[in-house]
PDB file of C-alpha atoms in Angstrom:
ATOM      1  CA  UNK A   1       0.000   0.000   0.000  1.00  0.00           C
ATOM      2  CA  UNK A   2       1.519   3.372  -0.985  1.00  0.00           C
ATOM      3  CA  UNK A   3       1.787   6.283   1.427  1.00  0.00           C
ATOM      4  CA  UNK A   4      -0.952   8.333  -0.304  1.00  0.00           C
ATOM      5  CA  UNK A   5      -3.525   5.515  -0.069  1.00  0.00           C
ATOM      6  CA  UNK A   6      -2.588   4.819   3.534  1.00  0.00           C
ATOM      7  CA  UNK A   7      -3.073   8.498   4.405  1.00  0.00           C
ATOM      8  CA  UNK A   8      -6.471   8.588   2.689  1.00  0.00           C
ATOM      9  CA  UNK A   9      -7.632   5.473   4.530  1.00  0.00           C
ATOM     10  CA  UNK A  10      -6.412   6.891   7.845  1.00  0.00           C
ATOM     11  CA  UNK A  11      -8.292  10.137   7.211  1.00  0.00           C
ATOM     12  CA  UNK A  12     -11.474   8.252   6.321  1.00  0.00           C
ATOM     13  CA  UNK A  13     -11.171   6.163   9.462  1.00  0.00           C
ATOM     14  CA  UNK A  14     -10.704   9.271  11.609  1.00  0.00           C
ATOM     15  CA  UNK A  15     -13.791  10.849  10.075  1.00  0.00           C
ATOM     16  CA  UNK A  16     -15.811   7.739  10.790  1.00  0.00           C
ATOM     17  CA  UNK A  17     -14.732   7.809  14.417  1.00  0.00           C
ATOM     18  CA  UNK A  18     -15.654  11.471  14.706  1.00  0.00           C
ATOM     19  CA  UNK A  19     -19.242  10.909  13.537  1.00  0.00           C
ATOM     20  CA  UNK A  20     -21.730  12.065  16.152  1.00  0.00           C
ATOM     21  CA  UNK A  21     -25.138  10.885  14.972  1.00  0.00           C
ATOM     22  CA  UNK A  22     -27.295   8.632  17.155  1.00  0.00           C
ATOM     23  CA  UNK A  23     -26.322   4.993  16.967  1.00  0.00           C
ATOM     24  CA  UNK A  24     -22.573   5.556  16.460  1.00  0.00           C
ATOM     25  CA  UNK A  25     -20.254   3.926  19.029  1.00  0.00           C
ATOM     26  CA  UNK A  26     -20.247   6.070  22.159  1.00  0.00           C
ATOM     27  CA  UNK A  27     -16.576   5.300  22.787  1.00  0.00           C
ATOM     28  CA  UNK A  28     -15.639   7.356  19.739  1.00  0.00           C
ATOM     29  CA  UNK A  29     -17.449  10.522  20.816  1.00  0.00           C
ATOM     30  CA  UNK A  30     -16.368  13.552  22.801  1.00  0.00           C
ATOM     31  CA  UNK A  31     -18.256  15.358  25.549  1.00  0.00           C
ATOM     32  CA  UNK A  32     -16.927  18.867  26.205  1.00  0.00           C
ATOM     33  CA  UNK A  33     -17.382  20.008  29.809  1.00  0.00           C
ATOM     34  CA  UNK A  34     -17.128  23.764  30.421  1.00  0.00           C
ATOM     35  CA  UNK A  35     -17.504  25.344  33.885  1.00  0.00           C
ATOM     36  CA  UNK A  36     -16.394  28.366  35.893  1.00  0.00           C
ATOM     37  CA  UNK A  37     -12.930  28.294  37.469  1.00  0.00           C
ATOM     38  CA  UNK A  38     -11.962  25.304  39.598  1.00  0.00           C
ATOM     39  CA  UNK A  39     -10.578  27.390  42.464  1.00  0.00           C
ATOM     40  CA  UNK A  40     -14.185  27.157  43.664  1.00  0.00           C
ATOM     41  CA  UNK A  41     -14.552  23.521  44.812  1.00  0.00           C
ATOM     42  CA  UNK A  42     -18.205  23.465  43.718  1.00  0.00           C
ATOM     43  CA  UNK A  43     -17.272  23.945  40.065  1.00  0.00           C
ATOM     44  CA  UNK A  44     -14.356  21.523  40.315  1.00  0.00           C
ATOM     45  CA  UNK A  45     -16.656  18.881  41.805  1.00  0.00           C
ATOM     46  CA  UNK A  46     -19.219  19.203  39.025  1.00  0.00           C
ATOM     47  CA  UNK A  47     -16.521  19.132  36.318  1.00  0.00           C
ATOM     48  CA  UNK A  48     -14.738  16.122  37.824  1.00  0.00           C
ATOM     49  CA  UNK A  49     -18.016  14.242  38.299  1.00  0.00           C
ATOM     50  CA  UNK A  50     -19.205  14.983  34.755  1.00  0.00           C
ATOM     51  CA  UNK A  51     -15.879  13.911  33.235  1.00  0.00           C
ATOM     52  CA  UNK A  52     -15.750  10.714  35.282  1.00  0.00           C
ATOM     53  CA  UNK A  53     -19.317   9.757  34.322  1.00  0.00           C
ATOM     54  CA  UNK A  54     -18.668  10.520  30.654  1.00  0.00           C
ATOM     55  CA  UNK A  55     -15.631   8.234  30.660  1.00  0.00           C
ATOM     56  CA  UNK A  56     -17.578   5.510  32.472  1.00  0.00           C
ATOM     57  CA  UNK A  57     -20.082   5.647  29.613  1.00  0.00           C
ATOM     58  CA  UNK A  58     -17.280   5.271  27.068  1.00  0.00           C
ATOM     59  CA  UNK A  59     -16.840   8.871  25.928  1.00  0.00           C
ATOM     60  CA  UNK A  60     -13.761  10.999  25.681  1.00  0.00           C
ATOM     61  CA  UNK A  61     -14.092  14.107  27.852  1.00  0.00           C
ATOM     62  CA  UNK A  62     -12.425  17.502  27.824  1.00  0.00           C
ATOM     63  CA  UNK A  63     -12.666  19.865  30.800  1.00  0.00           C
ATOM     64  CA  UNK A  64     -12.127  23.618  30.425  1.00  0.00           C
ATOM     65  CA  UNK A  65     -13.030  26.731  32.433  1.00  0.00           C
ATOM     66  CA  UNK A  66     -14.437  30.072  31.292  1.00  0.00           C
ATOM     67  CA  UNK A  67     -13.764  31.982  34.544  1.00  0.00           C
ATOM     68  CA  UNK A  68     -17.229  33.584  34.300  1.00  0.00           C
ATOM     69  CA  UNK A  69     -16.035  35.434  31.196  1.00  0.00           C
ATOM     70  CA  UNK A  70     -18.671  35.195  28.441  1.00  0.00           C
ATOM     71  CA  UNK A  71     -16.128  35.982  25.711  1.00  0.00           C
ATOM     72  CA  UNK A  72     -13.846  33.169  26.872  1.00  0.00           C
ATOM     73  CA  UNK A  73     -16.888  30.899  27.044  1.00  0.00           C
ATOM     74  CA  UNK A  74     -17.687  31.734  23.396  1.00  0.00           C
ATOM     75  CA  UNK A  75     -14.160  30.720  22.435  1.00  0.00           C
ATOM     76  CA  UNK A  76     -14.412  27.425  24.325  1.00  0.00           C
ATOM     77  CA  UNK A  77     -17.727  26.618  22.639  1.00  0.00           C
ATOM     78  CA  UNK A  78     -16.049  27.368  19.279  1.00  0.00           C
ATOM     79  CA  UNK A  79     -13.292  24.899  20.201  1.00  0.00           C
ATOM     80  CA  UNK A  80     -15.881  22.249  21.099  1.00  0.00           C
ATOM     81  CA  UNK A  81     -17.564  22.796  17.723  1.00  0.00           C
ATOM     82  CA  UNK A  82     -14.225  22.582  15.908  1.00  0.00           C
ATOM     83  CA  UNK A  83     -13.470  19.350  17.777  1.00  0.00           C
ATOM     84  CA  UNK A  84     -16.808  17.869  16.594  1.00  0.00           C
ATOM     85  CA  UNK A  85     -17.969  17.319  20.150  1.00  0.00           C
ATOM     86  CA  UNK A  86     -21.021  15.095  20.414  1.00  0.00           C
ATOM     87  CA  UNK A  87     -22.383  17.163  23.303  1.00  0.00           C
ATOM     88  CA  UNK A  88     -21.495  20.051  25.605  1.00  0.00           C
ATOM     89  CA  UNK A  89     -22.122  20.081  29.357  1.00  0.00           C
ATOM     90  CA  UNK A  90     -22.013  23.736  30.424  1.00  0.00           C
ATOM     91  CA  UNK A  91     -22.207  25.682  33.663  1.00  0.00           C
ATOM     92  CA  UNK A  92     -22.640  28.986  31.904  1.00  0.00           C
ATOM     93  CA  UNK A  93     -21.157  32.461  32.268  1.00  0.00           C
ATOM     94  CA  UNK A  94     -24.391  34.429  32.451  1.00  0.00           C
ATOM     95  CA  UNK A  95     -28.105  33.988  31.876  1.00  0.00           C
ATOM     96  CA  UNK A  96     -28.226  36.481  29.000  1.00  0.00           C
ATOM     97  CA  UNK A  97     -24.598  36.472  27.845  1.00  0.00           C
ATOM     98  CA  UNK A  98     -24.580  32.717  27.211  1.00  0.00           C
ATOM     99  CA  UNK A  99     -27.630  32.421  24.979  1.00  0.00           C
ATOM    100  CA  UNK A 100     -25.726  33.149  21.748  1.00  0.00           C
ATOM    101  CA  UNK A 101     -23.058  30.514  22.477  1.00  0.00           C
ATOM    102  CA  UNK A 102     -25.682  27.846  23.198  1.00  0.00           C
ATOM    103  CA  UNK A 103     -27.557  28.792  20.009  1.00  0.00           C
ATOM    104  CA  UNK A 104     -24.319  28.528  18.026  1.00  0.00           C
ATOM    105  CA  UNK A 105     -23.656  25.019  19.332  1.00  0.00           C
ATOM    106  CA  UNK A 106     -27.221  23.981  18.535  1.00  0.00           C
ATOM    107  CA  UNK A 107     -26.894  25.369  14.988  1.00  0.00           C
ATOM    108  CA  UNK A 108     -23.742  23.264  14.605  1.00  0.00           C
ATOM    109  CA  UNK A 109     -25.703  20.154  15.589  1.00  0.00           C
ATOM    110  CA  UNK A 110     -24.185  19.889  19.074  1.00  0.00           C
ATOM    111  CA  UNK A 111     -26.719  19.508  21.916  1.00  0.00           C
ATOM    112  CA  UNK A 112     -26.010  21.502  25.081  1.00  0.00           C
ATOM    113  CA  UNK A 113     -26.862  20.346  28.593  1.00  0.00           C
ATOM    114  CA  UNK A 114     -26.786  23.167  31.128  1.00  0.00           C
ATOM    115  CA  UNK A 115     -25.996  22.554  34.789  1.00  0.00           C
ATOM    116  CA  UNK A 116     -26.206  24.757  37.891  1.00  0.00           C
ATOM    117  CA  UNK A 117     -27.350  27.913  36.055  1.00  0.00           C
ATOM    118  CA  UNK A 118     -30.195  28.454  33.629  1.00  0.00           C
ATOM    119  CA  UNK A 119     -30.141  30.807  30.650  1.00  0.00           C
ATOM    120  CA  UNK A 120     -32.850  33.291  29.716  1.00  0.00           C
ATOM    121  CA  UNK A 121     -34.064  31.303  26.719  1.00  0.00           C
ATOM    122  CA  UNK A 122     -36.113  28.155  26.276  1.00  0.00           C
ATOM    123  CA  UNK A 123     -35.741  25.548  23.550  1.00  0.00           C
ATOM    124  CA  UNK A 124     -32.073  26.297  22.896  1.00  0.00           C
ATOM    125  CA  UNK A 125     -30.417  23.906  25.357  1.00  0.00           C
ATOM    126  CA  UNK A 126     -31.664  20.315  25.466  1.00  0.00           C
ATOM    127  CA  UNK A 127     -31.634  20.268  29.284  1.00  0.00           C
ATOM    128  CA  UNK A 128     -31.287  22.884  31.998  1.00  0.00           C
ATOM    129  CA  UNK A 129     -30.661  21.019  35.250  1.00  0.00           C
ATOM    130  CA  UNK A 130     -30.176  23.095  38.382  1.00  0.00           C
ATOM    131  CA  UNK A 131     -30.317  22.756  42.121  1.00  0.00           C
ATOM    132  CA  UNK A 132     -33.617  24.058  43.458  1.00  0.00           C
ATOM    133  CA  UNK A 133     -32.088  27.350  44.527  1.00  0.00           C
ATOM    134  CA  UNK A 134     -35.356  28.846  45.723  1.00  0.00           C
ATOM    135  CA  UNK A 135     -36.190  25.810  47.858  1.00  0.00           C
ATOM    136  CA  UNK A 136     -32.634  25.740  49.207  1.00  0.00           C
ATOM    137  CA  UNK A 137     -32.715  29.436  50.063  1.00  0.00           C
ATOM    138  CA  UNK A 138     -36.011  29.129  51.932  1.00  0.00           C
ATOM    139  CA  UNK A 139     -34.650  26.168  53.915  1.00  0.00           C
ATOM    140  CA  UNK A 140     -31.514  28.157  54.802  1.00  0.00           C
ATOM    141  CA  UNK A 141     -33.525  31.231  55.753  1.00  0.00           C
ATOM    142  CA  UNK A 142     -35.812  29.205  58.010  1.00  0.00           C
ATOM    143  CA  UNK A 143     -32.779  27.836  59.868  1.00  0.00           C
ATOM    144  CA  UNK A 144     -31.253  31.330  60.052  1.00  0.00           C
ATOM    145  CA  UNK A 145     -34.470  32.691  61.602  1.00  0.00           C
ATOM    146  CA  UNK A 146     -34.521  29.823  64.104  1.00  0.00           C
ATOM    147  CA  UNK A 147     -30.887  30.393  65.075  1.00  0.00           C
ATOM    148  CA  UNK A 148     -31.513  34.137  65.418  1.00  0.00           C
ATOM    149  CA  UNK A 149     -34.490  33.530  67.693  1.00  0.00           C
ATOM    150  CA  UNK A 150     -36.699  35.261  65.099  1.00  0.00           C
ATOM    151  CA  UNK A 151     -35.171  38.681  65.803  1.00  0.00           C
ATOM    152  CA  UNK A 152     -32.078  40.813  65.561  1.00  0.00           C
ATOM    153  CA  UNK A 153     -29.988  42.874  63.109  1.00  0.00           C
ATOM    154  CA  UNK A 154     -28.366  40.983  60.262  1.00  0.00           C
ATOM    155  CA  UNK A 155     -26.328  41.466  57.083  1.00  0.00           C
ATOM    156  CA  UNK A 156     -26.956  39.787  53.733  1.00  0.00           C
ATOM    157  CA  UNK A 157     -24.222  39.016  51.185  1.00  0.00           C
ATOM    158  CA  UNK A 158     -25.512  38.631  47.632  1.00  0.00           C
ATOM    159  CA  UNK A 159     -23.876  36.818  44.706  1.00  0.00           C
ATOM    160  CA  UNK A 160     -22.919  38.116  41.268  1.00  0.00           C
ATOM    161  CA  UNK A 161     -25.764  40.208  39.923  1.00  0.00           C
ATOM    162  CA  UNK A 162     -25.507  38.744  36.385  1.00  0.00           C
ATOM    163  CA  UNK A 163     -26.096  35.253  37.786  1.00  0.00           C
ATOM    164  CA  UNK A 164     -29.746  34.193  37.876  1.00  0.00           C
ATOM    165  CA  UNK A 165     -29.059  32.108  40.975  1.00  0.00           C
ATOM    166  CA  UNK A 166     -28.088  35.197  42.980  1.00  0.00           C
ATOM    167  CA  UNK A 167     -31.514  36.750  42.415  1.00  0.00           C
ATOM    168  CA  UNK A 168     -33.344  33.479  43.069  1.00  0.00           C
ATOM    169  CA  UNK A 169     -31.522  32.907  46.344  1.00  0.00           C
ATOM    170  CA  UNK A 170     -32.047  36.404  47.702  1.00  0.00           C
ATOM    171  CA  UNK A 171     -35.752  36.164  46.785  1.00  0.00           C
ATOM    172  CA  UNK A 172     -35.981  32.842  48.640  1.00  0.00           C
ATOM    173  CA  UNK A 173     -34.255  34.353  51.662  1.00  0.00           C
ATOM    174  CA  UNK A 174     -36.541  37.371  51.822  1.00  0.00           C
ATOM    175  CA  UNK A 175     -39.735  35.425  51.236  1.00  0.00           C
ATOM    176  CA  UNK A 176     -38.959  33.920  54.648  1.00  0.00           C
ATOM    177  CA  UNK A 177     -37.044  36.672  56.495  1.00  0.00           C
ATOM    178  CA  UNK A 178     -39.460  39.464  55.655  1.00  0.00           C
ATOM    179  CA  UNK A 179     -42.286  37.644  57.425  1.00  0.00           C
ATOM    180  CA  UNK A 180     -40.593  38.309  60.765  1.00  0.00           C
ATOM    181  CA  UNK A 181     -40.894  41.883  62.051  1.00  0.00           C
ATOM    182  CA  UNK A 182     -38.050  41.287  64.472  1.00  0.00           C
ATOM    183  CA  UNK A 183     -35.539  40.469  61.716  1.00  0.00           C
ATOM    184  CA  UNK A 184     -33.803  43.740  60.760  1.00  0.00           C
ATOM    185  CA  UNK A 185     -31.508  43.895  57.741  1.00  0.00           C
ATOM    186  CA  UNK A 186     -28.852  46.532  58.485  1.00  0.00           C
ATOM    187  CA  UNK A 187     -26.519  45.862  55.560  1.00  0.00           C
ATOM    188  CA  UNK A 188     -26.628  44.283  52.122  1.00  0.00           C
ATOM    189  CA  UNK A 189     -23.800  44.048  49.600  1.00  0.00           C
ATOM    190  CA  UNK A 190     -22.907  41.945  46.581  1.00  0.00           C
ATOM    191  CA  UNK A 191     -19.625  40.136  47.144  1.00  0.00           C
ATOM    192  CA  UNK A 192     -19.754  38.468  43.706  1.00  0.00           C
ATOM    193  CA  UNK A 193     -19.469  34.939  45.144  1.00  0.00           C
ATOM    194  CA  UNK A 194     -15.934  35.869  46.352  1.00  0.00           C
ATOM    195  CA  UNK A 195     -14.389  35.030  49.728  1.00  0.00           C
ATOM    196  CA  UNK A 196     -11.957  37.953  49.666  1.00  0.00           C
ATOM    197  CA  UNK A 197     -14.681  40.409  48.648  1.00  0.00           C
ATOM    198  CA  UNK A 198     -16.950  39.083  51.373  1.00  0.00           C
ATOM    199  CA  UNK A 199     -14.187  39.501  53.963  1.00  0.00           C
ATOM    200  CA  UNK A 200     -13.590  43.096  52.880  1.00  0.00           C
ATOM    201  CA  UNK A 201     -17.245  44.093  52.683  1.00  0.00           C
ATOM    202  CA  UNK A 202     -18.212  42.554  56.006  1.00  0.00           C
ATOM    203  CA  UNK A 203     -15.176  44.186  57.603  1.00  0.00           C
ATOM    204  CA  UNK A 204     -16.480  47.550  56.365  1.00  0.00           C
ATOM    205  CA  UNK A 205     -20.157  46.969  57.203  1.00  0.00           C
ATOM    206  CA  UNK A 206     -19.541  45.877  60.804  1.00  0.00           C
ATOM    207  CA  UNK A 207     -17.748  49.137  61.599  1.00  0.00           C
ATOM    208  CA  UNK A 208     -21.180  50.769  61.781  1.00  0.00           C
ATOM    209  CA  UNK A 209     -23.013  47.621  62.918  1.00  0.00           C
ATOM    210  CA  UNK A 210     -21.007  45.935  65.650  1.00  0.00           C
ATOM    211  CA  UNK A 211     -24.222  44.775  67.265  1.00  0.00           C
ATOM    212  CA  UNK A 212     -25.162  42.476  64.364  1.00  0.00           C
ATOM    213  CA  UNK A 213     -26.435  39.075  65.323  1.00  0.00           C
ATOM    214  CA  UNK A 214     -26.185  37.245  61.995  1.00  0.00           C
ATOM    215  CA  UNK A 215     -24.919  37.108  58.409  1.00  0.00           C
ATOM    216  CA  UNK A 216     -26.739  35.196  55.679  1.00  0.00           C
ATOM    217  CA  UNK A 217     -24.766  34.685  52.478  1.00  0.00           C
ATOM    218  CA  UNK A 218     -25.785  33.662  48.966  1.00  0.00           C
ATOM    219  CA  UNK A 219     -23.034  31.045  48.868  1.00  0.00           C
ATOM    220  CA  UNK A 220     -20.553  29.337  51.163  1.00  0.00           C
ATOM    221  CA  UNK A 221     -17.510  31.053  49.689  1.00  0.00           C
ATOM    222  CA  UNK A 222     -18.892  34.408  50.826  1.00  0.00           C
ATOM    223  CA  UNK A 223     -20.045  32.893  54.128  1.00  0.00           C
ATOM    224  CA  UNK A 224     -16.527  31.637  54.886  1.00  0.00           C
ATOM    225  CA  UNK A 225     -15.124  35.101  54.078  1.00  0.00           C
ATOM    226  CA  UNK A 226     -17.725  36.683  56.354  1.00  0.00           C
ATOM    227  CA  UNK A 227     -16.926  34.276  59.193  1.00  0.00           C
ATOM    228  CA  UNK A 228     -13.222  35.120  58.905  1.00  0.00           C
ATOM    229  CA  UNK A 229     -13.919  38.868  59.010  1.00  0.00           C
ATOM    230  CA  UNK A 230     -16.158  38.461  62.044  1.00  0.00           C
ATOM    231  CA  UNK A 231     -13.583  36.355  63.876  1.00  0.00           C
ATOM    232  CA  UNK A 232     -10.895  38.920  63.044  1.00  0.00           C
ATOM    233  CA  UNK A 233     -13.114  41.609  64.583  1.00  0.00           C
ATOM    234  CA  UNK A 234     -13.800  39.604  67.742  1.00  0.00           C
ATOM    235  CA  UNK A 235     -17.391  38.905  66.651  1.00  0.00           C
ATOM    236  CA  UNK A 236     -17.081  35.161  66.194  1.00  0.00           C
ATOM    237  CA  UNK A 237     -20.367  34.558  68.068  1.00  0.00           C
ATOM    238  CA  UNK A 238     -22.299  36.086  65.145  1.00  0.00           C
ATOM    239  CA  UNK A 239     -24.447  33.476  63.370  1.00  0.00           C
ATOM    240  CA  UNK A 240     -23.308  32.755  59.791  1.00  0.00           C
ATOM    241  CA  UNK A 241     -25.375  30.695  57.343  1.00  0.00           C
ATOM    242  CA  UNK A 242     -24.405  29.965  53.738  1.00  0.00           C
ATOM    243  CA  UNK A 243     -25.528  27.928  50.759  1.00  0.00           C
ATOM    244  CA  UNK A 244     -23.688  25.309  48.648  1.00  0.00           C
ATOM    245  CA  UNK A 245     -22.411  22.676  51.071  1.00  0.00           C
ATOM    246  CA  UNK A 246     -18.767  23.308  50.212  1.00  0.00           C
ATOM    247  CA  UNK A 247     -15.934  21.408  51.929  1.00  0.00           C
ATOM    248  CA  UNK A 248     -14.827  24.652  53.622  1.00  0.00           C
ATOM    249  CA  UNK A 249     -18.338  25.238  54.959  1.00  0.00           C
ATOM    250  CA  UNK A 250     -18.626  21.666  56.269  1.00  0.00           C
ATOM    251  CA  UNK A 251     -15.241  22.060  57.979  1.00  0.00           C
ATOM    252  CA  UNK A 252     -16.343  25.380  59.478  1.00  0.00           C
ATOM    253  CA  UNK A 253     -19.544  23.829  60.838  1.00  0.00           C
ATOM    254  CA  UNK A 254     -17.570  20.940  62.356  1.00  0.00           C
ATOM    255  CA  UNK A 255     -15.200  23.449  63.992  1.00  0.00           C
ATOM    256  CA  UNK A 256     -18.046  25.511  65.451  1.00  0.00           C
ATOM    257  CA  UNK A 257     -17.727  28.431  63.024  1.00  0.00           C
ATOM    258  CA  UNK A 258     -20.601  28.595  60.530  1.00  0.00           C
ATOM    259  CA  UNK A 259     -23.875  27.390  62.016  1.00  0.00           C
ATOM    260  CA  UNK A 260     -25.465  25.939  58.872  1.00  0.00           C
ATOM    261  CA  UNK A 261     -25.344  25.641  55.124  1.00  0.00           C
ATOM    262  CA  UNK A 262     -27.665  24.261  52.470  1.00  0.00           C
ATOM    263  CA  UNK A 263     -26.023  21.659  50.283  1.00  0.00           C
ATOM    264  CA  UNK A 264     -26.831  21.788  46.604  1.00  0.00           C
ATOM    265  CA  UNK A 265     -26.102  18.422  44.974  1.00  0.00           C
ATOM    266  CA  UNK A 266     -23.567  19.497  42.341  1.00  0.00           C
ATOM    267  CA  UNK A 267     -22.312  15.967  41.769  1.00  0.00           C
ATOM    268  CA  UNK A 268     -25.820  14.588  41.206  1.00  0.00           C
ATOM    269  CA  UNK A 269     -26.724  17.393  38.774  1.00  0.00           C
ATOM    270  CA  UNK A 270     -23.500  16.920  36.760  1.00  0.00           C
ATOM    271  CA  UNK A 271     -24.038  13.165  36.601  1.00  0.00           C
ATOM    272  CA  UNK A 272     -27.630  13.650  35.441  1.00  0.00           C
ATOM    273  CA  UNK A 273     -26.500  15.970  32.630  1.00  0.00           C
ATOM    274  CA  UNK A 274     -24.008  13.454  31.247  1.00  0.00           C
ATOM    275  CA  UNK A 275     -26.504  10.603  31.494  1.00  0.00           C
ATOM    276  CA  UNK A 276     -29.117  12.670  29.684  1.00  0.00           C
ATOM    277  CA  UNK A 277     -26.570  13.582  27.016  1.00  0.00           C
ATOM    278  CA  UNK A 278     -25.847   9.884  26.542  1.00  0.00           C
ATOM    279  CA  UNK A 279     -29.536   9.032  26.300  1.00  0.00           C
ATOM    280  CA  UNK A 280     -30.149  11.869  23.853  1.00  0.00           C
ATOM    281  CA  UNK A 281     -27.244  10.803  21.633  1.00  0.00           C
ATOM    282  CA  UNK A 282     -28.344   7.183  21.584  1.00  0.00           C
ATOM    283  CA  UNK A 283     -32.130   7.573  21.417  1.00  0.00           C
ATOM    284  CA  UNK A 284     -32.784  11.135  20.269  1.00  0.00           C
ATOM    285  CA  UNK A 285     -34.550  12.084  23.532  1.00  0.00           C
ATOM    286  CA  UNK A 286     -33.637  12.611  27.181  1.00  0.00           C
ATOM    287  CA  UNK A 287     -37.052  11.440  28.362  1.00  0.00           C
ATOM    288  CA  UNK A 288     -37.176  14.481  30.647  1.00  0.00           C
ATOM    289  CA  UNK A 289     -38.413  18.086  30.389  1.00  0.00           C
ATOM    290  CA  UNK A 290     -35.901  20.777  29.469  1.00  0.00           C
ATOM    291  CA  UNK A 291     -35.994  22.467  32.876  1.00  0.00           C
ATOM    292  CA  UNK A 292     -35.332  20.259  35.888  1.00  0.00           C
ATOM    293  CA  UNK A 293     -34.586  21.003  39.537  1.00  0.00           C
ATOM    294  CA  UNK A 294     -33.018  18.914  42.290  1.00  0.00           C
ATOM    295  CA  UNK A 295     -33.809  19.771  45.923  1.00  0.00           C
ATOM    296  CA  UNK A 296     -31.130  20.986  48.332  1.00  0.00           C
ATOM    297  CA  UNK A 297     -30.497  19.705  51.886  1.00  0.00           C
ATOM    298  CA  UNK A 298     -29.917  21.539  55.160  1.00  0.00           C
ATOM    299  CA  UNK A 299     -26.578  20.775  56.836  1.00  0.00           C
ATOM    300  CA  UNK A 300     -26.137  21.545  60.543  1.00  0.00           C
ATOM    301  CA  UNK A 301     -23.754  20.452  63.305  1.00  0.00           C
ATOM    302  CA  UNK A 302     -26.174  17.588  64.012  1.00  0.00           C
ATOM    303  CA  UNK A 303     -25.888  15.962  60.559  1.00  0.00           C
ATOM    304  CA  UNK A 304     -22.719  17.405  59.004  1.00  0.00           C
ATOM    305  CA  UNK A 305     -20.849  14.092  59.190  1.00  0.00           C
ATOM    306  CA  UNK A 306     -23.382  12.525  56.797  1.00  0.00           C
ATOM    307  CA  UNK A 307     -22.133  14.742  53.945  1.00  0.00           C
ATOM    308  CA  UNK A 308     -19.083  14.710  51.709  1.00  0.00           C
ATOM    309  CA  UNK A 309     -18.204  16.437  48.445  1.00  0.00           C
ATOM    310  CA  UNK A 310     -21.487  18.143  47.493  1.00  0.00           C
ATOM    311  CA  UNK A 311     -23.546  15.109  48.335  1.00  0.00           C
ATOM    312  CA  UNK A 312     -24.309  12.502  50.969  1.00  0.00           C
ATOM    313  CA  UNK A 313     -21.484  10.111  51.751  1.00  0.00           C
TER     314      UNK A 313
END
């Protein structure tokens, strides 16, 4: 066989392996997994879980991060398209800013399965699977009210304003907190899901509110930052409640720092997305509605040892 014929046969074979229509061997397909940065253990857990499940099902998997930058996300989706990915599992970079990228993937014949965050468009992604942020926030707020004895001044830390989850969580909090006349919000700032920002903003807010009794945060990263600022100021008796169920939050609860968190099952959601991608690629349907929610769970000192990496042990 001459070199030219061998090259042509090799190219044809590679093209056959890259085919992504239903019924082709799953082991020859690629699932592209794109999330925010992995310095947040929540996003690392969902990426690692999705990649592991994809490989268990016989797929190749790539894992990349967009750092909550919509432009970088667009580039990563372009790479997935260029690599003839069979599917994309995406924790997106913004409810509005991500719509165009998801549409582009769909136009290229690549189904997108969103996790953790929804986008402001229906019928573009095949699935949008998220933790039930509203339910989780109401559960966390109810525990916060109980710990506060239904009264006292408190501070709220809000997530990134471009993130739909930030608005959903604060709405869930206030649908509970605002029912109690004794609960007095004396400060509210966005800390953009950041521990360092939360530390700085709580440090500033408590200068005028040293009598605060509690801090409720839109995620655990901000809650941990708040707890550190309070401890630094000699206010480590202040009640701090977060949301996510991060390893740092579980460790803080065990050590007597944070009083509670609400665990959102990142691992379960990521696994569901990959399994639905597999079902869609092999049958043409996920068998589920586009929008799906998974309930969150309250974690306290009484049950913290039942939980591990964003899920029950």
